[in-house]
Short mmCIF file of C-alpha atoms and ligand atoms in Angstrom, two decimals:
data_model
loop_
_atom_site.label_atom_id
_atom_site.label_comp_id
_atom_site.label_asym_id
_atom_site.label_seq_id
_atom_site.Cartn_x
_atom_site.Cartn_y
_atom_site.Cartn_z
CA UNK A 296 -0.03 -0.12 -0.10
CA UNK A 297 1.33 3.45 -0.90
CA UNK A 298 2.44 5.46 2.10
CA UNK A 299 0.29 8.28 3.15
CA UNK A 300 1.63 11.87 2.57
CA UNK A 301 2.51 13.65 5.58
CA UNK A 302 -0.27 16.15 5.37
CA UNK A 303 -2.82 13.24 5.22
CA UNK A 304 -1.04 11.65 8.30
CA UNK A 305 -0.93 14.77 10.36
CA UNK A 306 -4.69 15.59 9.35
CA UNK A 307 -5.92 12.07 10.28
CA UNK A 308 -4.07 11.84 13.39
CA UNK A 309 -5.46 15.04 14.91
CA UNK A 310 -8.80 14.51 13.63
CA UNK A 311 -9.04 11.10 15.19
CA UNK A 312 -7.57 12.45 18.37
CA UNK A 313 -10.00 15.38 18.54
CA UNK A 314 -12.99 12.97 17.70
CA UNK A 315 -11.85 10.66 20.71
CA UNK A 316 -11.54 13.50 23.01
CA UNK A 317 -14.97 15.13 22.02
CA UNK A 318 -16.57 11.85 22.34
CA UNK A 319 -15.35 11.18 25.61
CA UNK A 320 -16.14 14.54 26.75
CA UNK A 321 -19.78 14.33 25.42
CA UNK A 322 -20.18 11.10 27.16
CA UNK A 323 -18.76 12.44 30.43
CA UNK A 324 -21.17 15.43 30.38
CA UNK A 325 -24.23 13.29 29.50
CA UNK A 326 -23.49 10.73 32.19
CA UNK A 327 -23.17 13.34 34.80
CA UNK A 328 -26.15 15.39 33.51
CA UNK A 329 -28.46 12.32 33.64
CA UNK A 330 -27.16 11.66 37.19
CA UNK A 331 -28.03 15.18 38.33
CA UNK A 332 -31.55 15.06 36.56
CA UNK A 333 -32.38 11.60 38.07
CA UNK A 334 -31.28 12.72 41.47
CA UNK A 335 -33.28 15.81 41.22
CA UNK A 336 -36.44 13.59 40.06
CA UNK A 337 -35.78 10.99 42.89
CA UNK A 338 -35.98 14.00 45.62
CA UNK A 339 -38.80 15.40 44.18
CA UNK A 340 -40.61 11.81 44.28
CA UNK A 341 -39.46 11.03 47.87
CA UNK A 342 -40.53 14.64 49.06
CA UNK A 343 -43.89 14.53 47.48
CA UNK A 344 -44.56 10.74 48.48
CA UNK A 345 -43.51 11.69 52.05
CA UNK A 346 -45.99 14.78 51.98
CA UNK A 347 -48.76 12.62 50.95
CA UNK A 348 -48.25 9.93 53.60
CA UNK A 349 -48.44 12.81 56.10
CA UNK A 350 -51.55 14.31 54.57
CA UNK A 351 -53.65 11.10 54.68
CA UNK A 352 -52.88 10.52 58.40
CA UNK A 353 -54.30 14.04 59.17
CA UNK A 354 -57.64 14.14 60.93
CA UNK A 355 -59.42 16.51 58.41
CA UNK A 356 -59.65 13.47 56.05
CA UNK A 357 -63.05 14.23 55.08
CA UNK A 358 -62.17 17.51 53.39
CA UNK A 359 -59.26 15.99 51.89
CA UNK A 360 -61.37 13.57 50.05
CA UNK A 361 -63.57 16.42 48.45
CA UNK A 362 -60.45 17.82 47.06
CA UNK A 363 -59.99 17.70 43.40
CA UNK A 364 -57.86 14.94 41.83
CA UNK A 365 -54.72 17.06 40.91
CA UNK A 366 -53.74 16.78 44.53
CA UNK A 367 -52.67 13.29 43.41
CA UNK A 368 -50.57 14.55 40.60
CA UNK A 369 -47.95 17.10 41.64
CA UNK A 370 -44.58 18.40 40.31
CA UNK A 371 -44.62 15.58 37.73
CA UNK A 372 -45.33 13.14 40.61
CA UNK A 373 -48.15 10.78 40.70
CA UNK A 374 -49.35 9.46 44.12
CA UNK A 375 -51.86 6.73 45.14
CA UNK A 376 -52.93 4.98 48.32
CA UNK A 377 -53.28 1.13 48.31
CA UNK A 378 -54.76 -0.77 51.12
CA UNK A 379 -52.88 -3.93 52.67
CA UNK A 380 -54.28 -6.09 49.77
CA UNK A 381 -52.69 -4.02 47.40
CA UNK A 382 -55.93 -2.55 45.99
CA UNK A 383 -56.11 1.20 44.98
CA UNK A 384 -58.02 3.20 47.39
CA UNK A 385 -57.39 6.67 46.10
CA UNK A 386 -55.13 8.47 43.90
CA UNK A 387 -53.95 8.09 40.25
CA UNK A 388 -51.12 6.03 38.47
CA UNK A 389 -50.05 6.65 34.81
CA UNK A 390 -50.30 2.62 34.10
CA UNK A 391 -51.44 -0.12 36.16
CA UNK A 392 -48.25 -0.56 38.06
CA UNK A 393 -49.83 -2.54 41.00
CA UNK A 394 -48.15 -6.01 39.87
CA UNK A 395 -44.85 -4.31 39.35
CA UNK A 396 -44.59 -2.64 42.74
CA UNK A 397 -42.57 -4.10 45.42
CA UNK A 398 -44.41 -2.84 48.40
CA UNK A 399 -41.46 -2.05 50.84
CA UNK A 400 -41.33 0.87 53.12
CA UNK A 401 -39.08 3.53 51.82
CA UNK A 402 -38.26 1.73 48.79
CA UNK A 403 -37.04 3.49 45.61
CA UNK A 404 -36.87 1.58 42.44
CA UNK A 405 -36.77 1.96 38.65
CA UNK A 406 -39.38 0.41 36.18
CA UNK A 407 -39.88 0.50 32.73
CA UNK A 408 -43.21 0.42 30.87
CA UNK A 409 -43.66 0.80 27.05
CA UNK A 410 -40.10 2.03 26.78
CA UNK A 411 -40.67 4.77 29.30
CA UNK A 412 -38.54 4.83 32.31
CA UNK A 413 -40.20 5.44 35.82
CA UNK A 414 -39.04 6.04 39.45
CA UNK A 415 -41.28 4.46 42.08
CA UNK A 416 -41.20 5.15 45.72
CA UNK A 417 -43.35 3.00 48.11
CA UNK A 418 -43.94 4.10 51.87
CA UNK A 419 -45.78 2.31 54.43
CA UNK A 420 -48.19 4.66 56.48
CA UNK A 421 -51.47 5.04 58.54
CA UNK A 422 -54.58 6.88 57.47
CA UNK A 423 -56.63 8.95 59.60
CA UNK A 424 -58.89 5.87 60.45
CA UNK A 425 -55.67 4.24 61.70
CA UNK A 426 -55.54 1.48 58.96
CA UNK A 427 -52.18 0.73 57.66
CA UNK A 428 -51.91 1.65 53.90
CA UNK A 429 -49.21 1.93 51.11
CA UNK A 430 -48.42 5.35 49.64
CA UNK A 431 -46.89 4.78 46.32
CA UNK A 432 -45.29 7.70 44.25
CA UNK A 433 -44.43 7.55 40.63
CA UNK A 434 -42.69 9.93 38.37
CA UNK A 435 -41.48 9.52 34.83
CA UNK A 436 -38.17 10.52 33.71
CA UNK A 437 -38.97 10.30 29.93
CA UNK A 438 -38.50 14.19 29.89
CA UNK A 439 -35.27 14.20 31.18
CA UNK A 440 -33.79 11.23 29.23
CA UNK A 441 -35.34 12.81 26.06
CA UNK A 442 -33.95 16.06 26.71
CA UNK A 443 -30.53 14.58 27.35
CA UNK A 444 -31.03 12.58 24.23
CA UNK A 445 -31.76 15.83 22.14
CA UNK A 446 -28.74 17.64 23.66
CA UNK A 447 -26.50 14.61 22.93
CA UNK A 448 -27.73 14.44 19.30
CA UNK A 449 -27.35 18.17 18.81
CA UNK A 450 -23.77 18.21 20.34
CA UNK A 451 -22.94 15.05 18.15
CA UNK A 452 -24.11 17.11 15.02
CA UNK A 453 -22.14 20.17 16.01
CA UNK A 454 -18.97 18.09 16.80
CA UNK A 455 -19.08 16.46 13.52
CA UNK A 456 -19.31 19.83 11.71
CA UNK A 457 -16.45 21.22 13.93
CA UNK A 458 -14.43 18.19 13.38
CA UNK A 459 -14.96 18.38 9.27
CA UNK A 460 -14.07 22.17 9.41
CA UNK A 461 -10.89 21.49 11.48
CA UNK A 462 -9.94 18.57 9.52
CA UNK A 463 -10.33 20.65 6.13
CA UNK A 464 -8.74 23.84 7.63
CA UNK A 465 -5.90 21.74 8.99
CA UNK A 466 -5.38 20.04 5.94
CA UNK A 467 -4.96 23.35 4.10
CA UNK A 468 -2.82 24.91 6.61
CA UNK A 469 -0.38 21.80 6.73
CA UNK A 470 -0.57 21.63 2.86
CA UNK A 471 0.50 25.39 2.87
CA UNK A 472 3.18 25.08 5.47
CA UNK A 473 4.76 22.27 3.43
CA UNK A 474 4.78 23.87 0.16
CA UNK A 475 8.47 25.22 0.72
CA UNK A 476 9.44 21.65 1.62
CA UNK A 477 8.44 20.54 -1.85
CA UNK A 478 10.17 23.79 -3.42
CA UNK A 479 13.48 22.69 -1.39
CA UNK A 480 13.12 19.15 -2.51
CA UNK A 481 12.50 20.27 -6.29
CA UNK A 482 15.72 22.56 -6.17
CA UNK A 483 17.66 19.65 -4.76
CA UNK A 484 16.52 17.48 -7.38
CA UNK A 485 17.30 20.01 -10.05
CA UNK A 486 20.83 20.65 -8.74
CA UNK A 487 21.63 17.03 -8.53
CA UNK A 488 20.30 16.38 -12.17
CA UNK A 489 21.91 19.30 -13.77
CA UNK A 490 24.63 20.13 -11.31
CA UNK A 491 23.86 23.84 -11.87
CA UNK A 492 24.81 25.19 -8.23
CA UNK A 493 23.59 28.77 -9.14
CA UNK A 494 19.86 27.65 -8.36
CA UNK A 495 18.34 28.83 -5.09
CA UNK A 496 15.22 28.24 -3.10
CA UNK A 497 14.70 32.10 -2.39
CA UNK A 498 11.70 31.66 -0.03
CA UNK A 499 12.55 35.33 1.34
CA UNK A 500 12.05 36.45 4.83
CA UNK A 501 9.92 34.36 7.17
CA UNK A 502 10.22 33.24 10.67
CA UNK A 503 9.18 29.59 10.85
CA UNK A 504 11.52 26.69 10.83
CA UNK A 505 10.98 26.13 7.19
CA UNK A 506 12.01 29.39 6.18
CA UNK A 507 15.14 29.04 8.37
CA UNK A 508 15.77 25.70 6.63
CA UNK A 509 15.43 27.15 3.22
CA UNK A 510 17.58 30.01 4.01
CA UNK A 511 20.40 27.78 5.40
CA UNK A 512 20.13 25.33 2.49
CA UNK A 513 20.62 28.60 0.08
CA UNK A 514 23.68 29.85 2.11
CA UNK A 515 25.14 26.30 1.95
CA UNK A 516 24.63 26.10 -1.82
CA UNK A 517 26.25 29.53 -1.86
CA UNK A 518 29.14 28.45 0.06
CA UNK A 519 29.39 25.19 -2.04
CA UNK A 520 29.22 27.41 -5.16
CA UNK A 521 32.12 29.64 -3.92
CA UNK A 522 34.24 26.94 -2.93
CA UNK A 523 33.86 25.31 -6.29
CA UNK A 524 34.46 28.39 -8.29
CA UNK A 525 37.41 29.05 -5.84
CA UNK A 526 38.76 25.65 -6.45
CA UNK A 527 38.47 26.09 -10.32
CA UNK A 528 40.07 29.54 -10.29
CA UNK A 529 42.82 28.04 -8.16
CA UNK A 530 43.61 25.11 -10.60
CA UNK A 531 43.75 27.42 -13.46
CA UNK A 532 45.61 30.15 -11.72
CA UNK A 533 48.21 27.45 -10.59
CA UNK A 534 48.52 26.08 -14.09
CA UNK A 535 48.89 29.52 -15.48
CA UNK A 536 51.55 30.35 -13.00
CA UNK A 537 53.47 27.11 -13.65
CA UNK A 538 53.08 27.45 -17.49
CA UNK A 539 54.80 30.89 -17.65
CA UNK A 540 58.35 29.77 -16.39
CA UNK A 541 58.05 26.38 -18.24
CA UNK A 542 57.53 28.29 -21.39
CA UNK A 543 60.46 30.66 -20.53
CA UNK A 544 62.68 27.44 -19.87
CA UNK A 545 61.64 25.91 -22.99
CA UNK A 546 62.46 29.20 -25.14
CA UNK A 547 65.82 29.76 -23.34
CA UNK A 548 66.83 26.18 -24.16
CA UNK A 549 65.81 26.29 -27.75
CA UNK A 550 67.61 29.47 -28.19
CA UNK A 551 70.70 28.13 -26.52
CA UNK A 552 70.71 25.04 -28.76
CA UNK A 553 70.25 27.31 -32.07
CA UNK A 554 72.41 30.38 -31.26
CA UNK A 555 74.52 30.05 -28.23
CA UNK A 556 78.16 29.78 -29.01
CA UNK A 557 80.34 30.96 -26.13
CA UNK A 558 80.32 30.01 -22.59
CA UNK A 559 79.33 33.63 -21.43
CA UNK A 560 76.13 33.21 -23.33
CA UNK A 561 75.52 29.82 -22.18
CA UNK A 562 75.92 31.03 -18.52
CA UNK A 563 73.46 33.60 -19.15
CA UNK A 564 71.02 31.23 -20.37
CA UNK A 565 71.79 28.85 -17.26
CA UNK A 566 71.12 31.83 -15.08
CA UNK A 567 67.63 32.67 -16.71
CA UNK A 568 66.76 28.90 -16.46
CA UNK A 569 67.79 28.99 -12.68
CA UNK A 570 65.71 32.15 -12.10
CA UNK A 571 62.66 30.44 -13.65
CA UNK A 572 62.99 27.12 -11.85
CA UNK A 573 63.49 28.84 -8.56
CA UNK A 574 60.10 30.47 -9.30
CA UNK A 575 58.65 27.17 -10.17
CA UNK A 576 60.10 25.69 -6.85
CA UNK A 577 58.73 28.55 -4.84
CA UNK A 578 55.29 28.05 -6.35
CA UNK A 579 55.27 24.43 -5.88
CA UNK A 580 56.19 24.70 -2.21
CA UNK A 581 53.45 27.46 -1.64
CA UNK A 582 51.07 25.30 -3.54
CA UNK A 583 51.71 22.27 -1.40
CA UNK A 584 51.52 24.49 1.73
CA UNK A 585 48.22 25.71 0.54
CA UNK A 586 46.74 22.39 -0.22
CA UNK A 587 47.73 21.13 3.21
CA UNK A 588 46.10 24.32 4.67
CA UNK A 589 42.89 23.23 2.62
CA UNK A 590 42.90 19.58 3.83
CA UNK A 591 43.23 21.03 7.39
CA UNK A 592 46.25 18.50 7.73
CA UNK A 593 48.52 21.12 9.22
CA UNK A 594 49.21 20.36 12.75
CA UNK A 595 50.32 23.32 14.75
CA UNK A 596 53.28 22.49 16.69
CA UNK A 597 52.47 25.02 19.39
CA UNK A 598 55.15 26.25 21.92
CA UNK A 599 55.80 29.30 23.90
CA UNK A 600 57.52 31.68 21.30
CA UNK A 601 59.13 34.99 22.08
CA UNK A 602 57.45 36.96 19.41
CA UNK A 603 59.74 40.18 20.05
CA UNK A 604 62.87 38.02 19.51
CA UNK A 605 61.42 36.25 16.40
CA UNK A 606 60.52 39.69 14.78
CA UNK A 607 63.91 40.93 15.50
CA UNK A 608 65.22 37.92 13.82
CA UNK A 609 63.29 38.11 10.84
CA UNK A 610 63.78 42.03 10.50
CA UNK A 611 67.58 41.25 10.63
CA UNK A 612 67.28 38.82 7.97
CA UNK A 613 65.15 40.66 5.60
CA UNK A 614 67.32 43.92 5.95
CA UNK A 615 70.04 41.56 4.75
CA UNK A 616 68.24 40.25 1.90
CA UNK A 617 66.87 43.50 0.64
CA UNK A 618 69.64 45.64 0.88
CA UNK A 619 69.90 49.23 2.41
CA UNK A 620 67.71 51.45 -0.10
CA UNK A 621 64.61 51.24 2.06
CA UNK A 622 65.39 51.96 5.77
CA UNK A 623 63.81 49.46 8.32
CA UNK A 624 63.04 51.03 11.90
CA UNK A 625 62.01 49.06 14.91
CA UNK A 626 59.79 49.64 18.15
CA UNK A 627 59.83 46.37 19.48
CA UNK A 628 59.03 45.87 23.20
CA UNK A 629 60.93 43.05 24.97
CA UNK A 630 59.72 39.46 25.98
CA UNK A 631 56.21 39.37 24.36
CA UNK A 632 55.38 35.88 24.25
CA UNK A 633 52.66 33.84 22.65
CA UNK A 634 51.91 30.33 22.31
CA UNK A 635 52.11 29.43 18.58
CA UNK A 636 53.71 27.71 15.65
CA UNK A 637 57.37 28.89 15.33
CA UNK A 638 57.71 28.07 11.41
CA UNK A 639 53.94 29.47 10.48
CA UNK A 640 54.66 32.54 12.56
CA UNK A 641 57.98 33.21 10.91
CA UNK A 642 56.46 32.77 7.53
CA UNK A 643 53.79 35.24 8.48
CA UNK A 644 56.24 37.85 9.47
CA UNK A 645 58.36 37.04 6.45
CA UNK A 646 55.44 37.75 3.99
CA UNK A 647 54.45 40.95 5.68
CA UNK A 648 57.86 42.57 6.03
CA UNK A 649 59.08 41.13 2.54
CA UNK A 650 56.01 42.80 1.12
CA UNK A 651 56.63 45.98 2.69
CA UNK A 652 59.98 45.97 0.97
CA UNK A 653 58.61 44.85 -2.40
CA UNK A 654 55.88 47.34 -2.40
CA UNK A 655 57.91 50.07 -0.90
CA UNK A 656 59.37 53.11 -2.64
CA UNK A 657 63.05 53.82 -3.27
CA UNK A 658 64.69 55.36 -0.18
CA UNK A 659 61.58 54.83 1.62
CA UNK A 660 60.86 53.65 5.47
CA UNK A 661 59.47 50.69 7.05
CA UNK A 662 58.42 50.66 10.56
CA UNK A 663 57.98 47.44 12.54
CA UNK A 664 56.44 47.47 16.10
CA UNK A 665 55.68 44.60 18.52
CA UNK A 666 53.55 45.74 21.47
CA UNK A 667 51.12 44.38 24.03
CA UNK A 668 47.36 45.52 23.89
CA UNK A 669 45.63 43.97 26.87
CA UNK A 670 45.60 40.26 26.57
CA UNK A 671 46.79 40.50 22.84
CA UNK A 672 50.36 40.77 21.24
CA UNK A 673 50.33 43.16 18.30
CA UNK A 674 52.63 43.31 15.35
CA UNK A 675 52.47 46.21 13.14
CA UNK A 676 54.28 46.51 9.86
CA UNK A 677 53.75 49.92 8.12
CA UNK A 678 55.51 51.19 4.94
CA UNK A 679 55.38 54.67 2.79
CA UNK A 680 55.23 52.49 -0.33
CA UNK A 681 52.85 52.34 -3.25
CA UNK A 682 49.87 51.66 -0.98
CA UNK A 683 46.71 49.95 -2.22
CA UNK A 684 43.58 51.54 -3.75
CA UNK A 685 40.36 51.02 -1.40
CA UNK A 686 38.42 49.07 -3.97
CA UNK A 687 41.33 46.32 -3.90
CA UNK A 688 41.87 46.17 -0.06
CA UNK A 689 39.47 43.24 0.06
CA UNK A 690 40.92 41.19 -2.74
CA UNK A 691 44.45 41.23 -1.44
CA UNK A 692 43.42 38.16 0.68
CA UNK A 693 42.55 36.21 -2.19
CA UNK A 694 44.73 33.58 -3.45
CA UNK A 695 46.68 34.55 -6.80
CA UNK A 696 45.30 38.17 -6.53
CA UNK A 697 47.96 40.83 -7.51
CA UNK A 698 47.06 44.34 -7.64
CA UNK A 699 49.56 44.92 -10.39
CA UNK A 700 50.77 41.59 -11.91
CA UNK A 701 53.43 43.23 -13.88
CA UNK A 702 55.55 43.46 -10.65
CA UNK A 703 55.61 39.62 -10.47
CA UNK A 704 58.79 39.30 -12.57
CA UNK A 705 60.55 41.65 -10.23
CA UNK A 706 60.28 39.78 -6.93
CA UNK A 707 59.14 36.39 -7.91
CA UNK A 708 55.57 36.91 -6.10
CA UNK A 709 52.37 35.08 -7.10
CA UNK A 710 49.73 36.44 -4.96
CA UNK A 711 49.76 33.73 -2.39
CA UNK A 712 51.36 35.41 0.32
CA UNK A 713 48.63 37.33 2.05
CA UNK A 714 46.19 34.48 1.70
CA UNK A 715 48.52 32.36 3.81
CA UNK A 716 49.04 35.10 6.40
CA UNK A 717 45.46 35.43 6.84
CA UNK A 718 45.25 31.50 7.32
CA UNK A 719 48.09 31.58 9.72
CA UNK A 720 46.63 34.42 11.70
CA UNK A 721 43.10 32.61 11.94
CA UNK A 722 44.86 29.22 13.03
CA UNK A 723 46.31 31.14 15.91
CA UNK A 724 43.03 32.53 16.93
CA UNK A 725 44.25 35.99 15.82
CA UNK A 726 43.40 38.37 13.07
CA UNK A 727 45.13 40.26 10.54
CA UNK A 728 43.90 43.88 9.22
CA UNK A 729 45.14 46.29 6.71
CA UNK A 730 44.89 50.19 6.31
CA UNK A 731 46.22 51.56 3.22
CA UNK A 732 46.11 54.88 0.97
CA UNK A 733 47.10 54.63 -2.49
CA UNK A 734 50.64 56.40 -3.01
CA UNK A 735 50.82 56.87 0.62
CA UNK A 736 51.77 53.41 2.03
CA UNK A 737 50.17 50.50 3.94
CA UNK A 738 49.98 49.33 7.40
CA UNK A 739 49.43 45.46 8.46
CA UNK A 740 48.24 44.89 11.96
CA UNK A 741 48.41 41.20 13.27
CA UNK A 742 47.09 40.51 16.65
CA UNK A 743 46.81 37.10 18.58
CA UNK A 744 46.57 36.10 22.21
CA UNK A 745 49.44 36.45 24.53
CA UNK A 746 50.84 33.33 26.18
CA UNK A 747 49.16 33.21 29.75
CA UNK A 748 52.20 31.10 31.13
P1 LIG B 138 52.31 38.66 -3.70
O1 LIG B 138 53.30 37.58 -3.88
O2 LIG B 138 52.03 39.28 -5.07
O3 LIG B 138 53.18 39.68 -2.64
P2 LIG B 138 50.68 38.76 -1.75
O4 LIG B 138 49.44 37.91 -1.40
O5 LIG B 138 51.66 38.61 -0.34
O6 LIG B 138 51.16 38.21 -2.86
O7 LIG B 138 49.95 40.27 -1.70
C1 LIG B 138 48.97 40.27 -2.88
C2 LIG B 138 48.79 41.68 -3.34
O8 LIG B 138 48.63 42.81 -2.18
C3 LIG B 138 50.36 42.00 -3.85
O9 LIG B 138 50.34 41.66 -5.23
C4 LIG B 138 50.24 43.47 -3.86
O10 LIG B 138 49.68 44.14 -4.95
C5 LIG B 138 49.34 43.91 -2.69
N1 LIG B 138 50.48 44.21 -1.52
C6 LIG B 138 50.77 43.43 -0.43
N2 LIG B 138 51.33 43.99 0.58
C7 LIG B 138 51.64 45.31 0.03
C8 LIG B 138 52.02 46.48 0.55
N3 LIG B 138 52.89 46.23 1.54
N4 LIG B 138 51.99 47.65 -0.15
C9 LIG B 138 51.38 47.54 -1.29
N5 LIG B 138 50.66 46.53 -1.95
C10 LIG B 138 50.86 45.40 -1.11
#
């Protein structure tokens, strides 16, 4: 059998629950009402019969005899007086009950005649002639029962109408509420069939759980699409970066085979090939580092590091490599320690300081400082070089992004350094920010928690 849809299952479930609850409530209300009505009728019956038994024993019995018949029918109660042989002496009965009556003192019983229910009360008494008689009272509870029956019938009809309205209304509401789920399923199906990740559910702004689910789904699709796009760009950028030095090496080799005659010319060619292979080797090692970063296989070898000493060391090294045309000044507070990976933090500092040299101006200045700021260590690398235009400030963190790719050949750069800096900063629970003005210089601020020990 085909499984019922969620909407039908929900509707059937709550309709059945409502039906059971309503029937139980109706049954309880009717039972209690019947009990109250019967109790009220019995009280009336007993009271009227007891009154009658008192009246027949009073001395003014002659006057009483002259009184009209309705005295024997009061408040819906028929009363009659029987002698010891159960012969009717006076009074009225709705039917000929005598054979059915159990003559016993203060006996209350229930009897059914012609499908009508009666309460009967018998009472032994003495009349004014001091003869022992039976006073019998009878009340019909047909009115009470039929009233309860019609109340029950009306309630049942109302209940059925209410249940129908609730079931239809509920079904429509559940159907409407589940529409977005169908949309989510359709979108997921379309994506899996076409692999077009640009599709979105776009339910708009809503507050319920389904809207949250749809928006989360859209965000997830956006992330997957971005990741795949980055992946594609990364592969094509990496191939492009590798193709250039290979092409140069090929050309150099072809030229050398054809035209190089002297050892000097051969040396020049080898030097050019060496430069290109250095570039390739740098690129390959950076690609390797990035792929480890992406796979999250890089394990931080955390240790207590004196960031002040490490920065001094990197500054010394960079000064040596980059010569003296740019002046590097330092303001490094002593013994600022962090808990981090020595290799990665060294790489971060090298990237920032070497960039300051690479994008600095002839005879310009670099200013490096290491300070404490509350519970953080702050490293500041500032230059008065070419600066970065505001519209490019966000992009410099992307892989292979270079504001001016023509500078690549000058410093072997490939636009991977800052993406690595950002990753290293985040891995150390830190942050890296940049402030820059085109033509005026740049300032990179790296912060990470101080080592508490
Ligand atoms: P690259 O290998 O090109 O230096 P990075 O990722 O380190 O790659 O930097 C990305 C780009 O950001 C650089 O190509 C350069 O355009 C810009 N940039 C980085 N540092 C500086 C700086 N100190 N001053 C000006 N521009 C910079």
